[in-house]
Coordinates of C-alpha atoms in Angstrom, one line a residue:
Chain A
X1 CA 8.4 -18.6 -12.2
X2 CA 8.8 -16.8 -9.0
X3 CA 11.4 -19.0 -7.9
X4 CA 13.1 -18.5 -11.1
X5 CA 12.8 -14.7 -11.1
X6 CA 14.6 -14.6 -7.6
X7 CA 17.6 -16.8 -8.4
X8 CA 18.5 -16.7 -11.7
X9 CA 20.2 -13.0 -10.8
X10 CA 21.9 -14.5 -7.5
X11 CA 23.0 -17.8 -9.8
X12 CA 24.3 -14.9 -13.2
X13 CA 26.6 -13.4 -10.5
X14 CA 27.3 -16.0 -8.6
X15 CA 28.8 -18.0 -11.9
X16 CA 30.4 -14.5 -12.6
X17 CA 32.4 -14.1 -9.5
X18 CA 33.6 -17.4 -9.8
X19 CA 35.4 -16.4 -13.1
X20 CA 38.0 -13.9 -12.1
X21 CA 41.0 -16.5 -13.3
X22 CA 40.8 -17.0 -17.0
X23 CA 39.9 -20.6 -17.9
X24 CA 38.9 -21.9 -14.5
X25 CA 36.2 -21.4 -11.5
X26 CA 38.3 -20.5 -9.2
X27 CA 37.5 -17.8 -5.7
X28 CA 39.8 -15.3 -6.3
X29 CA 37.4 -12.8 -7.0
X30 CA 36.6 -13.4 -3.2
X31 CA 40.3 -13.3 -1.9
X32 CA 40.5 -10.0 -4.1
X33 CA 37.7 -8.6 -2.1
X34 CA 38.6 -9.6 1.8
X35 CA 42.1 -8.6 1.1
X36 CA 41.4 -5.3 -0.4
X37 CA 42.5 -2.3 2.1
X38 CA 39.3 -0.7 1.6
X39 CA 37.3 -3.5 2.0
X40 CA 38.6 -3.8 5.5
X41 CA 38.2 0.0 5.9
X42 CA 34.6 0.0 4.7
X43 CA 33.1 -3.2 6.0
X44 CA 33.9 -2.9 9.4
X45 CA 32.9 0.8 9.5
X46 CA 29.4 -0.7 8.2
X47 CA 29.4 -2.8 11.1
X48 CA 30.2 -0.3 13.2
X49 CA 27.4 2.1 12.7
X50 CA 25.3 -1.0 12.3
X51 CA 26.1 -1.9 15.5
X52 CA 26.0 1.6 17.5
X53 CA 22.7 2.1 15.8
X54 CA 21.1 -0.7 17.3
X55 CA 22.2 0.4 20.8
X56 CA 21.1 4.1 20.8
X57 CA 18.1 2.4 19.0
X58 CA 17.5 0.1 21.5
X59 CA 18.5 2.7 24.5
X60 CA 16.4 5.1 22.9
X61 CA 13.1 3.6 21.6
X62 CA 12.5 1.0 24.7
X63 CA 12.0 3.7 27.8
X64 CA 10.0 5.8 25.4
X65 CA 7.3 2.6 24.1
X66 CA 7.7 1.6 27.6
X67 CA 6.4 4.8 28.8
X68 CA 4.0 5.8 26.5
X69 CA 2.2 2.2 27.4
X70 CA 2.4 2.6 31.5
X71 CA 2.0 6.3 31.9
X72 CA 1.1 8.6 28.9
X73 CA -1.6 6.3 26.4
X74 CA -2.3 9.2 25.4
X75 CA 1.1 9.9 23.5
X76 CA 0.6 6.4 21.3
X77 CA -1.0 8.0 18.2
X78 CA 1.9 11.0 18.2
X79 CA 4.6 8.8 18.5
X80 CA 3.6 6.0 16.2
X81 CA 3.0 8.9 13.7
X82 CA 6.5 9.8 14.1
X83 CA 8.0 6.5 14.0
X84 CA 5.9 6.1 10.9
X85 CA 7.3 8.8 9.2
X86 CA 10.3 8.2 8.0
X87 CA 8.1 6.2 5.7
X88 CA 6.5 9.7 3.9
X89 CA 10.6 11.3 3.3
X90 CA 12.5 9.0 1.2
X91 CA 16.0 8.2 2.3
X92 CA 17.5 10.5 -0.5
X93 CA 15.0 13.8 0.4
X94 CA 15.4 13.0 4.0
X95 CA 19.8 13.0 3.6
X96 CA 19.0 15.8 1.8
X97 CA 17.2 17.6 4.3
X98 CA 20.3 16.6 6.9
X99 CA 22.6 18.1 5.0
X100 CA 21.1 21.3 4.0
X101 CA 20.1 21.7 7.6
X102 CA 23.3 20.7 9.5
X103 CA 25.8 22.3 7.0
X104 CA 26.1 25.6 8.2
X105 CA 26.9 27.4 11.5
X106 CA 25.6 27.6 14.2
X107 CA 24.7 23.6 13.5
X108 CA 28.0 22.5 11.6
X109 CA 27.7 18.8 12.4
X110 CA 27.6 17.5 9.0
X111 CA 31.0 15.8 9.0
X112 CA 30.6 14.4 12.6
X113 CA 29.6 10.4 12.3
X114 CA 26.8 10.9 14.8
X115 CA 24.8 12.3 12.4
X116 CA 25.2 9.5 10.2
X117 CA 24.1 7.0 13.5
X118 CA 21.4 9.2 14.5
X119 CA 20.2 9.2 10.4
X120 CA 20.4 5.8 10.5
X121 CA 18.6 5.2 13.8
X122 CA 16.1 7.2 11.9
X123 CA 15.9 5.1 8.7
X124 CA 15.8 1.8 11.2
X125 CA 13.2 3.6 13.6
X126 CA 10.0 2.3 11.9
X127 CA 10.8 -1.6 12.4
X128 CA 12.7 -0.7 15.4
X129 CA 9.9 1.0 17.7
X130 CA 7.4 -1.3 16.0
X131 CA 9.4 -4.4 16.8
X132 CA 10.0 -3.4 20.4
X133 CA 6.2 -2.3 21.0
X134 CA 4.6 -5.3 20.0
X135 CA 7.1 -7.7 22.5
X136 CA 5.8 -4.8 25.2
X137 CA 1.9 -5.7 24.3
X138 CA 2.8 -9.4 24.5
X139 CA 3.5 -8.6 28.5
X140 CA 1.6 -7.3 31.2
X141 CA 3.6 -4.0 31.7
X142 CA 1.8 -3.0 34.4
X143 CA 1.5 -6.4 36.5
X144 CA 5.4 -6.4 36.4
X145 CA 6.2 -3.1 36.9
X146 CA 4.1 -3.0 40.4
X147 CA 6.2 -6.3 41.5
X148 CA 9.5 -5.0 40.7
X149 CA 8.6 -1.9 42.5
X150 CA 6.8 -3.3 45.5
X151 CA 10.4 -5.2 45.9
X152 CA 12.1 -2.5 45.9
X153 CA 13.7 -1.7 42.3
X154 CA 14.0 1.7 41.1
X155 CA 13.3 2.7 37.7
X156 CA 16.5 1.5 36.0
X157 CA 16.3 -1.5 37.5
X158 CA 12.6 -2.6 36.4
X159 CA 13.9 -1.3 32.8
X160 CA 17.2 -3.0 32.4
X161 CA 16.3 -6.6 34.7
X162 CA 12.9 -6.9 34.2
X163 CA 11.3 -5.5 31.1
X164 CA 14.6 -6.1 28.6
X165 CA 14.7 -9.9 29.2
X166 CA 11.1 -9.9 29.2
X167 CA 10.6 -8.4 25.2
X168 CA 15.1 -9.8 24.6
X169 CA 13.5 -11.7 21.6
X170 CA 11.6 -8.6 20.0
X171 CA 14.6 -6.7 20.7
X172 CA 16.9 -9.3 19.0
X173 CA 14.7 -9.3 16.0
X174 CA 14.6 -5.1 15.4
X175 CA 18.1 -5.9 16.0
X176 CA 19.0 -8.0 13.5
X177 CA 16.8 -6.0 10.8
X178 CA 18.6 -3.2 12.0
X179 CA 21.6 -4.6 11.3
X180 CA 20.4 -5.6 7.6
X181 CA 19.4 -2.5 6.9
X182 CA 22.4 -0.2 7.8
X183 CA 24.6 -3.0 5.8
X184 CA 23.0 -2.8 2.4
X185 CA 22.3 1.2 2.9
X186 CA 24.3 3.3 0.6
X187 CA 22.4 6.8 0.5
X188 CA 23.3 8.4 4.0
X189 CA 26.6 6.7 4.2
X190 CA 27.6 8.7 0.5
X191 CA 26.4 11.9 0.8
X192 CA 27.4 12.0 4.7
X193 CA 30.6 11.0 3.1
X194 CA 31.0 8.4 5.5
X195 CA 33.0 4.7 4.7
X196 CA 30.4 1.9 4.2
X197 CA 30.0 -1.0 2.6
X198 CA 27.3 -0.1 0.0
X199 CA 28.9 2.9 -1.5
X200 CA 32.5 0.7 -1.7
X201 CA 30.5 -1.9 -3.7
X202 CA 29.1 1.0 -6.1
X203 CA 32.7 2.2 -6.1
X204 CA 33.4 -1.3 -7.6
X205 CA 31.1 -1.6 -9.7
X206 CA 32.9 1.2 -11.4
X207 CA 36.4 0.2 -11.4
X208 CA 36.3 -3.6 -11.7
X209 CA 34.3 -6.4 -13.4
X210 CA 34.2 -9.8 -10.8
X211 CA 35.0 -8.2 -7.6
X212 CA 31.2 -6.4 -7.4
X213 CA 30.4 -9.8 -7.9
X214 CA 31.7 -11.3 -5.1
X215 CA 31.1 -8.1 -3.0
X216 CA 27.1 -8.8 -4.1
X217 CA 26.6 -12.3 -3.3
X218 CA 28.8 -11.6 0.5
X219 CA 25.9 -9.0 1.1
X220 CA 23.3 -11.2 -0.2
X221 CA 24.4 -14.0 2.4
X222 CA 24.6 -11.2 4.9
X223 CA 20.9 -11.0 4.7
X224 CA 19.7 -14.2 4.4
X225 CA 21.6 -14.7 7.3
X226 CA 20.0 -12.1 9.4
X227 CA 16.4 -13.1 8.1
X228 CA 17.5 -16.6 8.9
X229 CA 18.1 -15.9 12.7
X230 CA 15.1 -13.6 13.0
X231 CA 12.7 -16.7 11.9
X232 CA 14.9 -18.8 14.3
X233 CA 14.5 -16.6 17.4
X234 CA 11.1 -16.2 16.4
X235 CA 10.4 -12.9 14.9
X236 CA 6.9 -12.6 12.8
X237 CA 7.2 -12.9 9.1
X238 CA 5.5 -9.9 9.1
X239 CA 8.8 -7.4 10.6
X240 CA 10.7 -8.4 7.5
X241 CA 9.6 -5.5 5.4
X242 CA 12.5 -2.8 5.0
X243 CA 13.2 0.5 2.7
X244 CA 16.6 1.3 1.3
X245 CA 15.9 0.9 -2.4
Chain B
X1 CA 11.6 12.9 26.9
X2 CA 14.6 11.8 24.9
X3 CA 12.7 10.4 22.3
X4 CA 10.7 13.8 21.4
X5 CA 14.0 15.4 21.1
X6 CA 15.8 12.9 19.2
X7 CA 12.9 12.7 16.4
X8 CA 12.3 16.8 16.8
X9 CA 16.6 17.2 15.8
X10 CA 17.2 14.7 13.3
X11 CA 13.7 14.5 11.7
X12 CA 11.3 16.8 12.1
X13 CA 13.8 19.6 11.8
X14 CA 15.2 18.6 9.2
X15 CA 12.2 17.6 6.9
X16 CA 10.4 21.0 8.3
X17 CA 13.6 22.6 6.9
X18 CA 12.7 21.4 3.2
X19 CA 9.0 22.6 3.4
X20 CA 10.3 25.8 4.6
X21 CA 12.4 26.9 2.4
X22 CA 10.4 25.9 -0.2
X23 CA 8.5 28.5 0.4
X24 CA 10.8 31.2 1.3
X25 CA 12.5 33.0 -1.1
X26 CA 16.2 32.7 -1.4
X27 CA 17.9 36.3 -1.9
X28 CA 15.4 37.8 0.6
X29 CA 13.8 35.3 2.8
X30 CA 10.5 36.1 2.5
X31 CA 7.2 34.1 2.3
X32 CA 7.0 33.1 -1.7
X33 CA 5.1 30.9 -4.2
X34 CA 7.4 31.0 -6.8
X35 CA 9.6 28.0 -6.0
X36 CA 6.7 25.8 -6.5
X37 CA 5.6 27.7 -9.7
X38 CA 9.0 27.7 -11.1
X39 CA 9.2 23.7 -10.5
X40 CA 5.6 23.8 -12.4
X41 CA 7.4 25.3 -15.1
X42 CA 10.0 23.4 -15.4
X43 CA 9.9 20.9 -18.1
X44 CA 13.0 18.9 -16.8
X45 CA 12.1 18.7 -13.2
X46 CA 8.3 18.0 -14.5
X47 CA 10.0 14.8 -16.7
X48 CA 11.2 13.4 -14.2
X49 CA 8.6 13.5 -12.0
X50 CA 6.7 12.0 -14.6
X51 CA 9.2 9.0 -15.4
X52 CA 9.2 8.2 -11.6
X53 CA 5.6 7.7 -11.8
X54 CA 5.1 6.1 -15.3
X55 CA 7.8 3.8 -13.2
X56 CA 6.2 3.5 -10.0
X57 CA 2.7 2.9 -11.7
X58 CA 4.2 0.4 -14.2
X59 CA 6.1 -1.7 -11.1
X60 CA 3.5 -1.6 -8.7
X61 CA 1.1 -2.6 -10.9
X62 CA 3.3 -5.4 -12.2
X63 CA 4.6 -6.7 -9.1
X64 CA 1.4 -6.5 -7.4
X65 CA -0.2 -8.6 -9.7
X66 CA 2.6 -11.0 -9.4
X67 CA 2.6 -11.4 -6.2
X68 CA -0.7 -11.4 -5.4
X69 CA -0.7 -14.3 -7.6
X70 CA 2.2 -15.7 -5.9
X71 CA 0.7 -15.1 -2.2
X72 CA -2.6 -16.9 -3.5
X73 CA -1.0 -19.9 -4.5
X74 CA 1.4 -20.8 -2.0
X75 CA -1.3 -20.1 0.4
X76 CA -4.6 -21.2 -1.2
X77 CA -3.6 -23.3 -4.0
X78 CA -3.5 -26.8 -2.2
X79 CA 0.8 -26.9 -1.8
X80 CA 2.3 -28.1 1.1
X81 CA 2.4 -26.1 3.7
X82 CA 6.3 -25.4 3.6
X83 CA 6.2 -23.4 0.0
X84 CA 4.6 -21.1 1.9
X85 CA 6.7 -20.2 5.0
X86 CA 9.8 -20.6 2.3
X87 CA 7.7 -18.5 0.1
X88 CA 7.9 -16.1 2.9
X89 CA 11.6 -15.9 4.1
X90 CA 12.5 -15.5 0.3
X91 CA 10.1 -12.6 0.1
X92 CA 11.8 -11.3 3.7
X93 CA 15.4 -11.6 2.2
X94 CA 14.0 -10.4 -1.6
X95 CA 12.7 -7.1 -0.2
X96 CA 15.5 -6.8 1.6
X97 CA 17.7 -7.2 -1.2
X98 CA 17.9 -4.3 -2.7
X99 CA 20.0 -1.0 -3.8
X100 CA 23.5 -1.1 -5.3
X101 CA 24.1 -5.2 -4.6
X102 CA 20.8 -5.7 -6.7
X103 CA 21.8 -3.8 -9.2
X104 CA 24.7 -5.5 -9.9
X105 CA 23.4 -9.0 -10.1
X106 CA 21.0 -7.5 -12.6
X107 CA 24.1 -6.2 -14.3
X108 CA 25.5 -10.0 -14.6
X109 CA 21.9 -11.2 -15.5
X110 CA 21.1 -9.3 -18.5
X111 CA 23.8 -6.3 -19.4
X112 CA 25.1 -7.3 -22.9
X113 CA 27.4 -9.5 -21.6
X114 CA 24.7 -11.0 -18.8
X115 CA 24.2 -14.6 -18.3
X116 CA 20.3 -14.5 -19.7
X117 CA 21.5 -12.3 -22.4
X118 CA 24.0 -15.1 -23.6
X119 CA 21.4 -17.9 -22.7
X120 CA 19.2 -16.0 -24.9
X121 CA 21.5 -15.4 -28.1
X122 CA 22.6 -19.4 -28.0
X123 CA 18.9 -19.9 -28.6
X124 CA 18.8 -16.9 -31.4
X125 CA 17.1 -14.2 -29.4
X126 CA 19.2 -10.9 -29.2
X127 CA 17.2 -8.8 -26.9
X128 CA 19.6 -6.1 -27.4
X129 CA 18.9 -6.3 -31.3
X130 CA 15.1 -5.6 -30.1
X131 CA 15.4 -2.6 -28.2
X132 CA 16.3 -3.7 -24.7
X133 CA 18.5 -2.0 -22.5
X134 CA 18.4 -2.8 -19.1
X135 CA 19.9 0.9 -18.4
X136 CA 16.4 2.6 -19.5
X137 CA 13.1 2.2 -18.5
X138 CA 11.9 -1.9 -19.0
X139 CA 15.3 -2.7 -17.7
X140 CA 14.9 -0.5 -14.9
X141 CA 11.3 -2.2 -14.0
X142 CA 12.4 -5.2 -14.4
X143 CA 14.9 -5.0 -11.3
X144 CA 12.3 -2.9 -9.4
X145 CA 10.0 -5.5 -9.2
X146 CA 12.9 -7.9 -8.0
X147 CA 12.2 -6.0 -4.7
X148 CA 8.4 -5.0 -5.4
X149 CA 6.5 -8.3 -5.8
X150 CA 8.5 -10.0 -2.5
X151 CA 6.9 -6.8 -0.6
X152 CA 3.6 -7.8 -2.4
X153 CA 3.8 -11.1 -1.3
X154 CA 4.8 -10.1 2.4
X155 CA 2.1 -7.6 2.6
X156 CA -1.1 -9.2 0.9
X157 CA -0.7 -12.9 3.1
X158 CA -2.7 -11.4 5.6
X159 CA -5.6 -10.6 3.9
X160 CA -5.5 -13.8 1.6
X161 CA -5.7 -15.7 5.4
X162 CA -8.4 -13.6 6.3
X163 CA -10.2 -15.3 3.1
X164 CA -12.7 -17.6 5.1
X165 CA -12.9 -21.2 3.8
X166 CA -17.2 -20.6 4.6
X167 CA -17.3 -18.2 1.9
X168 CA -16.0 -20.2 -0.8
X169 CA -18.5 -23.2 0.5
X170 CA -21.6 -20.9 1.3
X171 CA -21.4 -19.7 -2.8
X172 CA -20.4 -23.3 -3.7
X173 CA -24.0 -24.3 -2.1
X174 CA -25.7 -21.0 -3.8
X175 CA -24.8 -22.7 -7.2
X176 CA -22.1 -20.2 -8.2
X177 CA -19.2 -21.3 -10.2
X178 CA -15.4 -20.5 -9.6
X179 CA -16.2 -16.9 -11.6
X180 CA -18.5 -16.2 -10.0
X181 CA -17.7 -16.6 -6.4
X182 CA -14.2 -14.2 -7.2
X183 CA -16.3 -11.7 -9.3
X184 CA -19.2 -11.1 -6.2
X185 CA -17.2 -12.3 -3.0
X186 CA -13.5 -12.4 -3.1
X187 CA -12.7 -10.1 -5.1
X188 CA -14.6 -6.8 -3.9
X189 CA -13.2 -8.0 0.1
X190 CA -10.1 -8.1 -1.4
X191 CA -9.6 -4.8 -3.3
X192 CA -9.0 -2.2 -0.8
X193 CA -6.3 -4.9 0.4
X194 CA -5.1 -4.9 -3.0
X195 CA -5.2 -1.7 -4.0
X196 CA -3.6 -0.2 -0.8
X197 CA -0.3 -2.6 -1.3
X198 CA -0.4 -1.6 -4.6
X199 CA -0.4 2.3 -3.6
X200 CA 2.6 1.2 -0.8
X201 CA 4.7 -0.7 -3.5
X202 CA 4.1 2.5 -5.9
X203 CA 5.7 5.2 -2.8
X204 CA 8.3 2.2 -2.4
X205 CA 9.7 2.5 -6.1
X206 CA 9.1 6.3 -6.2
X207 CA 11.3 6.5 -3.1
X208 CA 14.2 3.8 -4.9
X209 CA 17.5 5.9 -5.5
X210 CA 20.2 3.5 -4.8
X211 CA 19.5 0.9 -7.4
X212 CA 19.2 3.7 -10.1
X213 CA 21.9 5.6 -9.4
X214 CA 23.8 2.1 -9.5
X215 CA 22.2 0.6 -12.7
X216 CA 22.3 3.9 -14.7
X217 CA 24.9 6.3 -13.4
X218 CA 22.2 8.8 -12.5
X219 CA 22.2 9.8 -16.2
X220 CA 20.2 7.5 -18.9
X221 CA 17.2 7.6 -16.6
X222 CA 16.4 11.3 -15.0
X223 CA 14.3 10.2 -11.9
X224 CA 12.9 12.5 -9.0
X225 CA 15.3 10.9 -6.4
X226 CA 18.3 11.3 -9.2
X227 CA 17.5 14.7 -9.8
X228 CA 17.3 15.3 -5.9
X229 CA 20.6 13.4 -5.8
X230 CA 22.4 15.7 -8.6
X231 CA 21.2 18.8 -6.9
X232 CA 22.7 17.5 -3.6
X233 CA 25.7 17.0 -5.0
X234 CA 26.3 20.1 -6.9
X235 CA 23.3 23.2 -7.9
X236 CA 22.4 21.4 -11.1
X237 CA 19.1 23.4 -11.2
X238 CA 20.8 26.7 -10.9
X239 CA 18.2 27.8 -8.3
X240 CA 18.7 26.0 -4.2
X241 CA 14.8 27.3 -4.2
X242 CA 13.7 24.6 -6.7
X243 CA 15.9 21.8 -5.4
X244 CA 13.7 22.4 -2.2
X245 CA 10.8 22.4 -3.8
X246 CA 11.3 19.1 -5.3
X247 CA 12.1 17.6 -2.4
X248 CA 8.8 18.9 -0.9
X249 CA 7.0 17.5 -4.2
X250 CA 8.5 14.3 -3.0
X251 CA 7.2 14.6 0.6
X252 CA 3.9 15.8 -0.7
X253 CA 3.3 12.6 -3.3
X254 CA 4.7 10.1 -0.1
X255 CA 2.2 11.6 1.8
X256 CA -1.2 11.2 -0.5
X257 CA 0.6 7.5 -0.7
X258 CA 0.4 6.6 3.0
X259 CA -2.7 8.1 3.6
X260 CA -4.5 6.4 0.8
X261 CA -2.7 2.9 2.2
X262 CA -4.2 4.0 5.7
X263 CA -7.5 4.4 4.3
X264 CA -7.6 1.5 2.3
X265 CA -6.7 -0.8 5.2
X266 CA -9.0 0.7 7.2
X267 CA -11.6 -0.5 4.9
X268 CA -10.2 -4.1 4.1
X269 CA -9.9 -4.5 8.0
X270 CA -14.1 -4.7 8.2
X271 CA -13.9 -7.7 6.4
X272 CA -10.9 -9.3 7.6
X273 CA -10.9 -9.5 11.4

């Protein structure tokens, strides 16, 4: 029944987007889709911010879970709380406090795309931080970071050559989630008025009948996919939990 | 640090931003209540508060059932070991799956011209002719709990692993029958698990925008996040006050949410160390 329940939507448009030539299966539907100008506007743009979200994420959340562990402990229960909380404002009140906020002068940044990466990082901050601080509680921060400084290495170089390889596969895993989310978001991307690949499929849904179709199952096998390489690396089953609805 | 700043700009400002002017008046900027008691007077804003409850209770409730169910059996109900870890990614990718793509391949499933809906009238059953509309409020649940039973699932394992095998035999030796032992063991260590996934999955479908706004145009179904949405896009309130105070409303109820889940796990975790 479950199993039934999860595929018999994937299987309805699956059979749908095969049917965009009259009397035959064919992929056109597909074709339609990668050779559409916006398509290859949109999607790449999604990739884009997917992908410069995951490096300010990863640039910003590792020195600070890092440091909270080795020098201020005592910092743990106020960040968590704030990497939590992104939980408590759903993604439509929280764009909504962005815009309200950033739309007039003297903060007129609503139109610049690094709001929309730094909304994002927000949205991705949860599984993110979380990811990253439980590969740091798998090593001995401490052990390492006296070696790497009684040879000599400065800060930079204990964070960037000795803790990143060390916690690559937790990393690699908040990555990939990331990634998932930013794809499939749609709220922040339309009312930041930014291209992305959620709002072009709702745009479809509007304006044509197998196209969504096809547009659905590519973003379906876009998550399976990065679900797949998460369990592969070795990411807990227990990281797989996202928002975006 | 970095990280204080970066979380104090993009979201504590701007969330502290909503519960302030909530309570500041709009002409004059002063400290006021009436935002909140104009929402609390508002029938339309009050509706759809209410259907993104009635929703949120309806969905959790259903989907936690379901996958509680679901968890159970793939991981106490004597299968082979790999229906549960499958059991698992599909519940990673389900809950995952979500928002405007989801809607849609409920679209194909069971709009008029769905696949199920065709299935259904080959057989003689017209669910259409009976009421159903997947653009109102069953239709609605029914693709909520595509991504609210996976999160079930996900969420309850643990606690179903933290089951111990010597229970079930110590109350098996005490003479007491299958009923009995989920009636005055299982069940009571299981609740607060239970009942604080079941408060998560109800913040996670009272949060859900995209797939609404997808499935029903953000008109046949006039839900918190919709209303939030239409104000966002143009003043449909007539009053910027109350579209703040909405928000906030939202804040408020995602709040009571997470702490109830806190303290709920807090309680399961006695048991289940």
């Amino acid at each position: 029944m479950g199993v039934l329940y999860f595929f018999l939507p994937l299987l309805a448009t699956f059979l749908f987007s095969l049917r965009a030539e009259l009397g035959h299966l064919s992929f056109r539907a597909y074709t339609n889709v990668f050779s559409d100008p916006q398509f290859q506007i949109k999607f790449p743009a999604s990739v884009l911010w997917a992908s410069l979200t995951i490096i300010f994420g990863v640039v910003l959340f590792v020195p600070t879970a890092y440091w909270v562990r080795l020098k201020v402990p005592q910092f743990r229960t106020p960040v968590e709380l704030i990497t939590l909380l992104p939980f408590v404002v759903p993604a439509i009140v929280y764009v909504f406090g962005l815009v309200r906020t950033y739309s007039q002068p003297p903060l007129l940044i609503v139109n610049s795309p690094g709001l929309l990466v730094a909304g994002y990082t927000v949205l991705s901050m949860p599984y993110m931080y979380r990811s990253i601080d439980t590969g740091l509680r798998a090593i001995d921060v401490h052990t390492l970071t006296e070696a790497a400084q009684s040879l000599g290495a400065g800060w930079g170089t204990i964070l960037f050559r000795v803790i990143f390889p060390n916690i690559r596969v937790s990393i690699l895993s908040g990555a990939f989630l990331s990634f998932a989310i930013v794809m499939g978001e749609y709220t922040l991307a339309q009312y930041l008025a930014k291209p992305a690949f959620a709002p072009y499929i709702a745009l479809l849904i509007q304006n044509k009948a197998y196209e969504p179709a096809a547009a659905t199952i590519i973003s379906f096998v876009l998550i399976w996919a990065c679900m797949g390489i998460i369990q592969i690396i070795g990411g807990s089953e227990q990281g797989t939990v996202t928002g975006g609805h | 640090m970095p990280f204080f700043v970066f979380a104090f700009l993009f979201l504590l400002y701007p969330s502290s931003t909503i519960i302030i002017r909530t309570f500041k008046d709009s002409e004059t900027g002063q400290f006021t209540l009436k935002n909140v008691l104009n929402l609390l007077q508002n029938p339309y804003v009050l509706g759809a508060y209410w259907l993104s409850i009635k929703i949120s209770v309806v969905t959790a409730l259903g989907g936690g059932i379901f996958g509680f169910l679901l968890a159970y059996a793939s991981i106490r109900g004597g299968l082979p070991r790999y229906t549960r870890s499958s059991l698992m990614t599909f519940s990673g990718v389900a809950s995952n799956f979500a928002g405007i793509p989801l809607a849609f391949a409920f679209i194909a499933l069971l709009s008029p011209t769905g696949m199920l809906t065709g299935w259904l009238e080959a057989i003689g059953i017209d669910i259409y002719d009976h009421g159903f509309t997947l653009y109102r409020f069953w239709g609605l649940s029914i693709v909520y709990m595509y991504f609210q039973f996976p999160l079930m699932v996900l969420i309850i394992a643990p606690a179903i692993d933290g089951l111990r095998r010597e229970w079930i035999e110590a109350s098996e030796n005490l003479g007491a029958s299958t009923f009995q032992y989920w009636r005055y063991v299982a069940f009571p260590i299981l609740l607060p698990s239970i009942m604080g996934s079941m408060i998560l999955l109800f913040g996670n479908a009272f949060g859900a925008f995209a797939t609404a706004v997808a499935l029903t145009g953000g008109s046949s179904m006039n839900l918190a996040t919709i209303v939030i949405g239409a104000e966002l896009r143009g003043d449909v309130l007539g009053d910027p006050g109350l579209g703040y105070a909405v928000a906030f409303g939202m804040v408020v109820v995602m709040t009571v949410v997470m702490v109830g889940y806190t303290i709920l796990q807090r309680r399961a975790e006695r048991w289940l160390k």
